[in-house]
Amino acid sequence: MIKAIIVDDEKAARDVLFTLIERYCPQVTVVQMCSDVPSAVLAINQHEPDLVFLDIEMPNYSGFELFAFFKEINFQVIFATAYNQYAIKAFEVSAIDYLLKPIDIEKLELAVAKVLSNRSTQPVKEKLEQLEINLSGQHISRIALPVSDGLVFVAIDTIIALEADGAYTNISIRNAKKMCISKNIRYFESLLGELPSFFRVHRSALVNINCVEKYSRNESVLHMENKQIVKVARAKKNDFENYIANYKL
């Protein structure tokens, strides 16, 4: 069992989430519901919860300001948000769990299951700091890469190429060793594919256009800045050529 606190300035939202947790997440006991950050700080100090469900946009203090009241963050966080699509992408690349309002039951169950499986391994403070950076900028700047002992945060513009290796993905990074990540390439396409600098040139390859040194049209290959050669699939060739013709570095 894990103890949880719900923090949301809207009573209806608190009540709905409480009901869903009670009905679909029997592993979770909600010990208190709070309408603002000051009362949440008191509740966290009193109950020492394992998990906080946290709204972001609240009067006086935003959800992010909650963490400034603690030297150490000893609880997991699931944000409940009505943010736009850009913000949702920031949550995803920062490896932060979130629930988009109105809350989907299956996603609630998945988020809770993830918390249960990662209670002692996830660097909560570092993930939150990275989320704030990604949300505050005009574009997403860093991505959290899952490794055996936690997460590695990498600047997105240093990623040269990503290549599929079965259920894994090999990631080439500027001035760093290639990383093998236990996520398939579809996972990374969902995170990076909508960014203007990344293009899926092959079913097994996603490249950073800014890291291409040469495109050999006759051979349908890309010469990357690290001397890596990436094949452009025949089915992707026309789309890729149209893309780079209109791409602004």
PDB file of C-alpha atoms in Angstrom:
ATOM      1  CA  MET A   1       0.000   0.000   0.000  1.00  0.00           C
ATOM      2  CA  ILE A   2       1.099   3.554  -0.652  1.00  0.00           C
ATOM      3  CA  LYS A   3      -0.138   6.768   0.938  1.00  0.00           C
ATOM      4  CA  ALA A   4      -1.170   9.605  -1.341  1.00  0.00           C
ATOM      5  CA  ILE A   5      -2.232  13.234  -1.142  1.00  0.00           C
ATOM      6  CA  ILE A   6      -4.304  15.034  -3.752  1.00  0.00           C
ATOM      7  CA  VAL A   7      -3.575  18.736  -4.358  1.00  0.00           C
ATOM      8  CA  ASP A   8      -6.001  20.669  -6.574  1.00  0.00           C
ATOM      9  CA  ASP A   9      -7.726  24.002  -6.089  1.00  0.00           C
ATOM     10  CA  GLU A  10     -10.976  22.704  -7.637  1.00  0.00           C
ATOM     11  CA  LYS A  11     -13.122  20.627  -5.287  1.00  0.00           C
ATOM     12  CA  ALA A  12     -14.821  18.793  -8.140  1.00  0.00           C
ATOM     13  CA  ALA A  13     -11.453  17.756  -9.569  1.00  0.00           C
ATOM     14  CA  ARG A  14     -10.288  16.521  -6.153  1.00  0.00           C
ATOM     15  CA  ASP A  15     -13.471  14.526  -5.643  1.00  0.00           C
ATOM     16  CA  VAL A  16     -13.332  12.929  -9.087  1.00  0.00           C
ATOM     17  CA  LEU A  17      -9.706  11.876  -8.698  1.00  0.00           C
ATOM     18  CA  PHE A  18     -10.374  10.535  -5.185  1.00  0.00           C
ATOM     19  CA  THR A  19     -13.260   8.424  -6.481  1.00  0.00           C
ATOM     20  CA  LEU A  20     -11.223   7.051  -9.379  1.00  0.00           C
ATOM     21  CA  ILE A  21      -8.315   6.157  -7.112  1.00  0.00           C
ATOM     22  CA  GLU A  22     -10.602   4.486  -4.590  1.00  0.00           C
ATOM     23  CA  ARG A  23     -12.315   2.459  -7.292  1.00  0.00           C
ATOM     24  CA  TYR A  24      -9.459   1.553  -9.630  1.00  0.00           C
ATOM     25  CA  CYS A  25      -6.246   1.815  -7.595  1.00  0.00           C
ATOM     26  CA  PRO A  26      -6.707  -0.298  -4.451  1.00  0.00           C
ATOM     27  CA  GLN A  27      -2.965  -0.090  -3.732  1.00  0.00           C
ATOM     28  CA  VAL A  28      -3.348   3.644  -2.992  1.00  0.00           C
ATOM     29  CA  THR A  29      -4.813   5.189   0.149  1.00  0.00           C
ATOM     30  CA  VAL A  30      -5.595   8.894  -0.090  1.00  0.00           C
ATOM     31  CA  VAL A  31      -4.790  10.294   3.358  1.00  0.00           C
ATOM     32  CA  GLN A  32      -5.684  13.926   2.627  1.00  0.00           C
ATOM     33  CA  MET A  33      -6.943  16.271  -0.072  1.00  0.00           C
ATOM     34  CA  CYS A  34      -5.632  19.849  -0.256  1.00  0.00           C
ATOM     35  CA  SER A  35      -6.855  22.914  -2.104  1.00  0.00           C
ATOM     36  CA  ASP A  36      -3.569  24.849  -2.229  1.00  0.00           C
ATOM     37  CA  VAL A  37       0.187  24.573  -1.810  1.00  0.00           C
ATOM     38  CA  PRO A  38       0.474  25.812   1.828  1.00  0.00           C
ATOM     39  CA  SER A  39      -2.001  23.201   3.081  1.00  0.00           C
ATOM     40  CA  ALA A  40      -0.262  20.570   0.940  1.00  0.00           C
ATOM     41  CA  VAL A  41       3.087  21.378   2.565  1.00  0.00           C
ATOM     42  CA  LEU A  42       1.559  20.845   6.014  1.00  0.00           C
ATOM     43  CA  ALA A  43      -0.111  17.610   4.893  1.00  0.00           C
ATOM     44  CA  ILE A  44       3.102  16.237   3.397  1.00  0.00           C
ATOM     45  CA  ASN A  45       5.049  16.997   6.563  1.00  0.00           C
ATOM     46  CA  GLN A  46       2.346  15.359   8.653  1.00  0.00           C
ATOM     47  CA  HIS A  47       1.623  12.236   6.619  1.00  0.00           C
ATOM     48  CA  GLU A  48       4.934  11.687   4.761  1.00  0.00           C
ATOM     49  CA  PRO A  49       3.138  10.350   1.673  1.00  0.00           C
ATOM     50  CA  ASP A  50       4.664   8.096  -0.957  1.00  0.00           C
ATOM     51  CA  LEU A  51       2.832   9.891  -3.757  1.00  0.00           C
ATOM     52  CA  VAL A  52       1.378  13.346  -4.451  1.00  0.00           C
ATOM     53  CA  PHE A  53      -1.175  13.972  -7.189  1.00  0.00           C
ATOM     54  CA  LEU A  54      -0.510  17.603  -8.043  1.00  0.00           C
ATOM     55  CA  ASP A  55      -2.352  20.194 -10.090  1.00  0.00           C
ATOM     56  CA  ILE A  56      -0.129  22.840 -11.665  1.00  0.00           C
ATOM     57  CA  GLU A  57      -2.198  25.946 -12.234  1.00  0.00           C
ATOM     58  CA  MET A  58      -3.475  27.078  -8.840  1.00  0.00           C
ATOM     59  CA  PRO A  59      -3.915  30.553  -7.307  1.00  0.00           C
ATOM     60  CA  ASN A  60      -1.142  32.136  -5.214  1.00  0.00           C
ATOM     61  CA  TYR A  61       1.280  29.224  -5.625  1.00  0.00           C
ATOM     62  CA  SER A  62       1.653  27.007  -8.665  1.00  0.00           C
ATOM     63  CA  GLY A  63       2.165  23.289  -8.276  1.00  0.00           C
ATOM     64  CA  PHE A  64       5.855  23.705  -9.113  1.00  0.00           C
ATOM     65  CA  GLU A  65       6.369  26.000  -6.134  1.00  0.00           C
ATOM     66  CA  LEU A  66       5.451  23.167  -3.769  1.00  0.00           C
ATOM     67  CA  PHE A  67       8.931  21.678  -4.084  1.00  0.00           C
ATOM     68  CA  ALA A  68      10.683  24.826  -2.890  1.00  0.00           C
ATOM     69  CA  PHE A  69       9.361  24.074   0.604  1.00  0.00           C
ATOM     70  CA  PHE A  70      11.363  20.843   0.878  1.00  0.00           C
ATOM     71  CA  LYS A  71      15.102  20.249   1.096  1.00  0.00           C
ATOM     72  CA  GLU A  72      14.597  16.678  -0.043  1.00  0.00           C
ATOM     73  CA  ILE A  73      11.738  15.359  -2.149  1.00  0.00           C
ATOM     74  CA  ASN A  74      10.936  12.003  -0.612  1.00  0.00           C
ATOM     75  CA  PHE A  75       7.727  11.357  -2.524  1.00  0.00           C
ATOM     76  CA  GLN A  76       6.783  10.553  -6.084  1.00  0.00           C
ATOM     77  CA  VAL A  77       4.680  12.998  -8.112  1.00  0.00           C
ATOM     78  CA  ILE A  78       1.955  12.548 -10.702  1.00  0.00           C
ATOM     79  CA  PHE A  79       0.833  15.845 -12.201  1.00  0.00           C
ATOM     80  CA  ALA A  80      -2.808  16.348 -13.128  1.00  0.00           C
ATOM     81  CA  THR A  81      -2.905  18.952 -15.854  1.00  0.00           C
ATOM     82  CA  ALA A  82      -4.953  20.513 -18.608  1.00  0.00           C
ATOM     83  CA  TYR A  83      -1.822  21.832 -20.326  1.00  0.00           C
ATOM     84  CA  ASN A  84      -1.467  22.061 -24.096  1.00  0.00           C
ATOM     85  CA  GLN A  85       0.314  19.620 -26.381  1.00  0.00           C
ATOM     86  CA  TYR A  86       3.708  21.350 -26.162  1.00  0.00           C
ATOM     87  CA  ALA A  87       3.634  21.063 -22.372  1.00  0.00           C
ATOM     88  CA  ILE A  88       2.645  17.411 -22.542  1.00  0.00           C
ATOM     89  CA  LYS A  89       5.722  16.747 -24.690  1.00  0.00           C
ATOM     90  CA  ALA A  90       7.835  18.471 -22.037  1.00  0.00           C
ATOM     91  CA  PHE A  91       6.450  16.082 -19.430  1.00  0.00           C
ATOM     92  CA  GLU A  92       7.223  13.074 -21.604  1.00  0.00           C
ATOM     93  CA  VAL A  93      10.822  13.919 -22.464  1.00  0.00           C
ATOM     94  CA  SER A  94      11.470  14.758 -18.796  1.00  0.00           C
ATOM     95  CA  ALA A  95      10.203  11.293 -17.738  1.00  0.00           C
ATOM     96  CA  ILE A  96       7.555  12.848 -15.502  1.00  0.00           C
ATOM     97  CA  ASP A  97       4.231  11.088 -14.982  1.00  0.00           C
ATOM     98  CA  TYR A  98       1.143  13.138 -15.719  1.00  0.00           C
ATOM     99  CA  LEU A  99      -2.605  12.742 -16.129  1.00  0.00           C
ATOM    100  CA  LEU A 100      -4.373  14.892 -18.670  1.00  0.00           C
ATOM    101  CA  LYS A 101      -7.724  16.230 -17.516  1.00  0.00           C
ATOM    102  CA  PRO A 102     -10.344  14.813 -17.826  1.00  0.00           C
ATOM    103  CA  ILE A 103      -8.543  11.833 -16.334  1.00  0.00           C
ATOM    104  CA  ASP A 104      -8.475   8.567 -18.246  1.00  0.00           C
ATOM    105  CA  ILE A 105      -8.875   5.508 -15.983  1.00  0.00           C
ATOM    106  CA  GLU A 106      -6.361   3.361 -17.851  1.00  0.00           C
ATOM    107  CA  LYS A 107      -3.708   6.093 -17.749  1.00  0.00           C
ATOM    108  CA  LEU A 108      -4.333   6.562 -14.031  1.00  0.00           C
ATOM    109  CA  GLU A 109      -3.778   2.845 -13.449  1.00  0.00           C
ATOM    110  CA  LEU A 110      -0.598   2.888 -15.559  1.00  0.00           C
ATOM    111  CA  ALA A 111       0.813   5.937 -13.778  1.00  0.00           C
ATOM    112  CA  VAL A 112       0.198   4.382 -10.371  1.00  0.00           C
ATOM    113  CA  ALA A 113       1.720   1.074 -11.496  1.00  0.00           C
ATOM    114  CA  LYS A 114       4.835   2.950 -12.646  1.00  0.00           C
ATOM    115  CA  VAL A 115       5.144   4.659  -9.277  1.00  0.00           C
ATOM    116  CA  LEU A 116       4.819   1.306  -7.513  1.00  0.00           C
ATOM    117  CA  SER A 117       7.596  -0.213  -9.616  1.00  0.00           C
ATOM    118  CA  ASN A 118       9.968   2.779  -9.345  1.00  0.00           C
ATOM    119  CA  ARG A 119       9.447   3.961  -5.787  1.00  0.00           C
ATOM    120  CA  SER A 120      13.123   3.904  -4.813  1.00  0.00           C
ATOM    121  CA  THR A 121      14.936   4.389  -8.107  1.00  0.00           C
ATOM    122  CA  GLN A 122      13.685   7.537  -9.811  1.00  0.00           C
ATOM    123  CA  PRO A 123      15.604  10.828  -9.260  1.00  0.00           C
ATOM    124  CA  VAL A 124      12.506  12.916  -8.596  1.00  0.00           C
ATOM    125  CA  LYS A 125      14.249  16.233  -7.955  1.00  0.00           C
ATOM    126  CA  GLU A 126      16.349  16.047 -11.113  1.00  0.00           C
ATOM    127  CA  LYS A 127      13.332  15.149 -13.245  1.00  0.00           C
ATOM    128  CA  LEU A 128      11.343  18.059 -11.834  1.00  0.00           C
ATOM    129  CA  GLU A 129      14.177  20.503 -12.464  1.00  0.00           C
ATOM    130  CA  GLN A 130      14.422  19.294 -16.039  1.00  0.00           C
ATOM    131  CA  LEU A 131      10.666  19.586 -16.529  1.00  0.00           C
ATOM    132  CA  GLU A 132      10.750  23.213 -15.405  1.00  0.00           C
ATOM    133  CA  ILE A 133      13.550  23.937 -17.882  1.00  0.00           C
ATOM    134  CA  ASN A 134      11.644  22.308 -20.735  1.00  0.00           C
ATOM    135  CA  LEU A 135       8.416  24.107 -19.851  1.00  0.00           C
ATOM    136  CA  SER A 136      10.045  27.524 -19.455  1.00  0.00           C
ATOM    137  CA  GLY A 137      11.764  27.618 -22.851  1.00  0.00           C
ATOM    138  CA  GLN A 138      10.474  28.128 -26.351  1.00  0.00           C
ATOM    139  CA  HIS A 139      11.399  24.583 -27.240  1.00  0.00           C
ATOM    140  CA  ILE A 140      12.186  21.343 -25.469  1.00  0.00           C
ATOM    141  CA  SER A 141      15.884  21.319 -24.652  1.00  0.00           C
ATOM    142  CA  ARG A 142      16.706  18.038 -22.874  1.00  0.00           C
ATOM    143  CA  ILE A 143      15.475  14.462 -22.769  1.00  0.00           C
ATOM    144  CA  ALA A 144      15.669  11.856 -20.006  1.00  0.00           C
ATOM    145  CA  LEU A 145      17.174   8.573 -21.216  1.00  0.00           C
ATOM    146  CA  PRO A 146      16.433   5.516 -19.037  1.00  0.00           C
ATOM    147  CA  VAL A 147      19.553   3.542 -18.087  1.00  0.00           C
ATOM    148  CA  SER A 148      20.098   0.622 -15.726  1.00  0.00           C
ATOM    149  CA  ASP A 149      20.649   2.737 -12.618  1.00  0.00           C
ATOM    150  CA  GLY A 150      18.276   5.635 -13.302  1.00  0.00           C
ATOM    151  CA  LEU A 151      18.146   8.389 -15.917  1.00  0.00           C
ATOM    152  CA  VAL A 152      20.677  10.305 -17.978  1.00  0.00           C
ATOM    153  CA  PHE A 153      19.638  13.789 -19.120  1.00  0.00           C
ATOM    154  CA  VAL A 154      20.917  14.691 -22.577  1.00  0.00           C
ATOM    155  CA  ALA A 155      20.624  17.946 -24.527  1.00  0.00           C
ATOM    156  CA  ILE A 156      18.427  17.200 -27.528  1.00  0.00           C
ATOM    157  CA  ASP A 157      20.569  19.221 -29.937  1.00  0.00           C
ATOM    158  CA  THR A 158      23.552  16.945 -29.148  1.00  0.00           C
ATOM    159  CA  ILE A 159      21.719  13.836 -30.382  1.00  0.00           C
ATOM    160  CA  ILE A 160      23.029  12.977 -33.841  1.00  0.00           C
ATOM    161  CA  ALA A 161      21.042   9.897 -34.761  1.00  0.00           C
ATOM    162  CA  LEU A 162      18.953   7.098 -33.284  1.00  0.00           C
ATOM    163  CA  GLU A 163      19.010   3.620 -34.797  1.00  0.00           C
ATOM    164  CA  ALA A 164      16.805   0.658 -33.965  1.00  0.00           C
ATOM    165  CA  ASP A 165      18.314  -2.511 -32.579  1.00  0.00           C
ATOM    166  CA  GLY A 166      15.337  -4.779 -31.986  1.00  0.00           C
ATOM    167  CA  ALA A 167      13.642  -3.661 -28.778  1.00  0.00           C
ATOM    168  CA  TYR A 168      16.579  -1.309 -28.095  1.00  0.00           C
ATOM    169  CA  THR A 169      17.765   1.949 -29.640  1.00  0.00           C
ATOM    170  CA  ASN A 170      21.373   2.994 -30.222  1.00  0.00           C
ATOM    171  CA  ILE A 171      21.773   6.740 -29.761  1.00  0.00           C
ATOM    172  CA  SER A 172      24.761   8.642 -31.134  1.00  0.00           C
ATOM    173  CA  ILE A 173      25.518  11.759 -29.101  1.00  0.00           C
ATOM    174  CA  ARG A 174      27.944  14.561 -29.906  1.00  0.00           C
ATOM    175  CA  ASN A 175      31.193  14.314 -27.903  1.00  0.00           C
ATOM    176  CA  ALA A 176      29.977  11.253 -26.026  1.00  0.00           C
ATOM    177  CA  LYS A 177      29.891   7.489 -26.323  1.00  0.00           C
ATOM    178  CA  LYS A 178      27.030   5.850 -28.177  1.00  0.00           C
ATOM    179  CA  MET A 179      24.277   4.780 -25.778  1.00  0.00           C
ATOM    180  CA  CYS A 180      22.109   1.670 -26.021  1.00  0.00           C
ATOM    181  CA  ILE A 181      18.716   2.390 -24.453  1.00  0.00           C
ATOM    182  CA  SER A 182      16.121  -0.253 -23.616  1.00  0.00           C
ATOM    183  CA  LYS A 183      13.346   1.512 -25.517  1.00  0.00           C
ATOM    184  CA  ASN A 184      12.381   0.873 -29.127  1.00  0.00           C
ATOM    185  CA  ILE A 185      12.682   3.546 -31.775  1.00  0.00           C
ATOM    186  CA  ARG A 186       8.918   4.143 -31.856  1.00  0.00           C
ATOM    187  CA  TYR A 187       9.195   5.392 -28.294  1.00  0.00           C
ATOM    188  CA  PHE A 188      11.762   8.001 -29.337  1.00  0.00           C
ATOM    189  CA  GLU A 189       9.841   8.946 -32.448  1.00  0.00           C
ATOM    190  CA  SER A 190       6.846   9.718 -30.227  1.00  0.00           C
ATOM    191  CA  LEU A 191       9.050  12.052 -28.170  1.00  0.00           C
ATOM    192  CA  LEU A 192      11.221  13.625 -30.860  1.00  0.00           C
ATOM    193  CA  GLY A 193       9.423  13.046 -34.153  1.00  0.00           C
ATOM    194  CA  GLU A 194       7.381  16.244 -33.925  1.00  0.00           C
ATOM    195  CA  LEU A 195      10.432  18.431 -33.311  1.00  0.00           C
ATOM    196  CA  PRO A 196      11.459  20.241 -36.514  1.00  0.00           C
ATOM    197  CA  SER A 197      15.079  19.047 -36.376  1.00  0.00           C
ATOM    198  CA  PHE A 198      14.279  15.304 -36.303  1.00  0.00           C
ATOM    199  CA  PHE A 199      13.153  13.163 -39.216  1.00  0.00           C
ATOM    200  CA  ARG A 200      12.442   9.419 -39.460  1.00  0.00           C
ATOM    201  CA  VAL A 201      14.423   8.588 -42.609  1.00  0.00           C
ATOM    202  CA  HIS A 202      14.024   4.839 -42.259  1.00  0.00           C
ATOM    203  CA  ARG A 203      11.921   2.472 -40.192  1.00  0.00           C
ATOM    204  CA  SER A 204      15.081   1.865 -38.164  1.00  0.00           C
ATOM    205  CA  ALA A 205      16.561   5.380 -38.087  1.00  0.00           C
ATOM    206  CA  LEU A 206      15.690   8.831 -36.768  1.00  0.00           C
ATOM    207  CA  VAL A 207      18.184  11.629 -37.455  1.00  0.00           C
ATOM    208  CA  ASN A 208      18.907  15.167 -36.311  1.00  0.00           C
ATOM    209  CA  ILE A 209      18.866  17.220 -39.514  1.00  0.00           C
ATOM    210  CA  ASN A 210      21.273  19.730 -37.971  1.00  0.00           C
ATOM    211  CA  CYS A 211      23.901  16.988 -37.703  1.00  0.00           C
ATOM    212  CA  VAL A 212      23.820  15.973 -41.374  1.00  0.00           C
ATOM    213  CA  GLU A 213      27.011  16.914 -43.239  1.00  0.00           C
ATOM    214  CA  LYS A 214      26.051  15.549 -46.632  1.00  0.00           C
ATOM    215  CA  TYR A 215      23.119  13.916 -48.387  1.00  0.00           C
ATOM    216  CA  SER A 216      24.154  11.584 -51.227  1.00  0.00           C
ATOM    217  CA  ARG A 217      21.020  11.597 -53.340  1.00  0.00           C
ATOM    218  CA  ASN A 218      22.053   8.860 -55.769  1.00  0.00           C
ATOM    219  CA  GLU A 219      23.034   6.516 -52.963  1.00  0.00           C
ATOM    220  CA  SER A 220      20.174   7.647 -50.685  1.00  0.00           C
ATOM    221  CA  VAL A 221      22.433   7.946 -47.643  1.00  0.00           C
ATOM    222  CA  LEU A 222      23.174  10.610 -45.082  1.00  0.00           C
ATOM    223  CA  HIS A 223      26.700  11.356 -43.911  1.00  0.00           C
ATOM    224  CA  MET A 224      26.425  12.530 -40.323  1.00  0.00           C
ATOM    225  CA  GLU A 225      28.895  14.824 -38.558  1.00  0.00           C
ATOM    226  CA  ASN A 226      30.312  11.880 -36.557  1.00  0.00           C
ATOM    227  CA  LYS A 227      31.076  10.031 -39.835  1.00  0.00           C
ATOM    228  CA  GLN A 228      28.074   7.746 -39.280  1.00  0.00           C
ATOM    229  CA  ILE A 229      26.231   6.776 -42.464  1.00  0.00           C
ATOM    230  CA  VAL A 230      22.449   6.441 -42.325  1.00  0.00           C
ATOM    231  CA  LYS A 231      20.307   4.969 -45.086  1.00  0.00           C
ATOM    232  CA  VAL A 232      17.286   6.898 -46.365  1.00  0.00           C
ATOM    233  CA  ALA A 233      14.501   4.438 -47.176  1.00  0.00           C
ATOM    234  CA  ARG A 234      13.088   4.506 -50.695  1.00  0.00           C
ATOM    235  CA  ALA A 235       9.599   5.105 -49.292  1.00  0.00           C
ATOM    236  CA  LYS A 236      10.903   8.086 -47.302  1.00  0.00           C
ATOM    237  CA  LYS A 237      13.084   9.649 -49.989  1.00  0.00           C
ATOM    238  CA  ASN A 238      10.588  12.078 -51.550  1.00  0.00           C
ATOM    239  CA  ASP A 239       9.240  13.192 -48.185  1.00  0.00           C
ATOM    240  CA  PHE A 240      12.757  13.687 -46.877  1.00  0.00           C
ATOM    241  CA  GLU A 241      13.873  15.725 -49.888  1.00  0.00           C
ATOM    242  CA  ASN A 242      10.789  17.935 -49.627  1.00  0.00           C
ATOM    243  CA  TYR A 243      11.451  18.321 -45.921  1.00  0.00           C
ATOM    244  CA  ILE A 244      15.060  19.429 -46.250  1.00  0.00           C
ATOM    245  CA  ALA A 245      14.195  21.717 -49.161  1.00  0.00           C
ATOM    246  CA  ASN A 246      12.025  23.738 -46.794  1.00  0.00           C
ATOM    247  CA  TYR A 247      14.025  23.232 -43.617  1.00  0.00           C
ATOM    248  CA  LYS A 248      15.620  26.318 -42.080  1.00  0.00           C
ATOM    249  CA  LEU A 249      18.798  25.734 -40.088  1.00  0.00           C
TER     250      LEU A 249
END
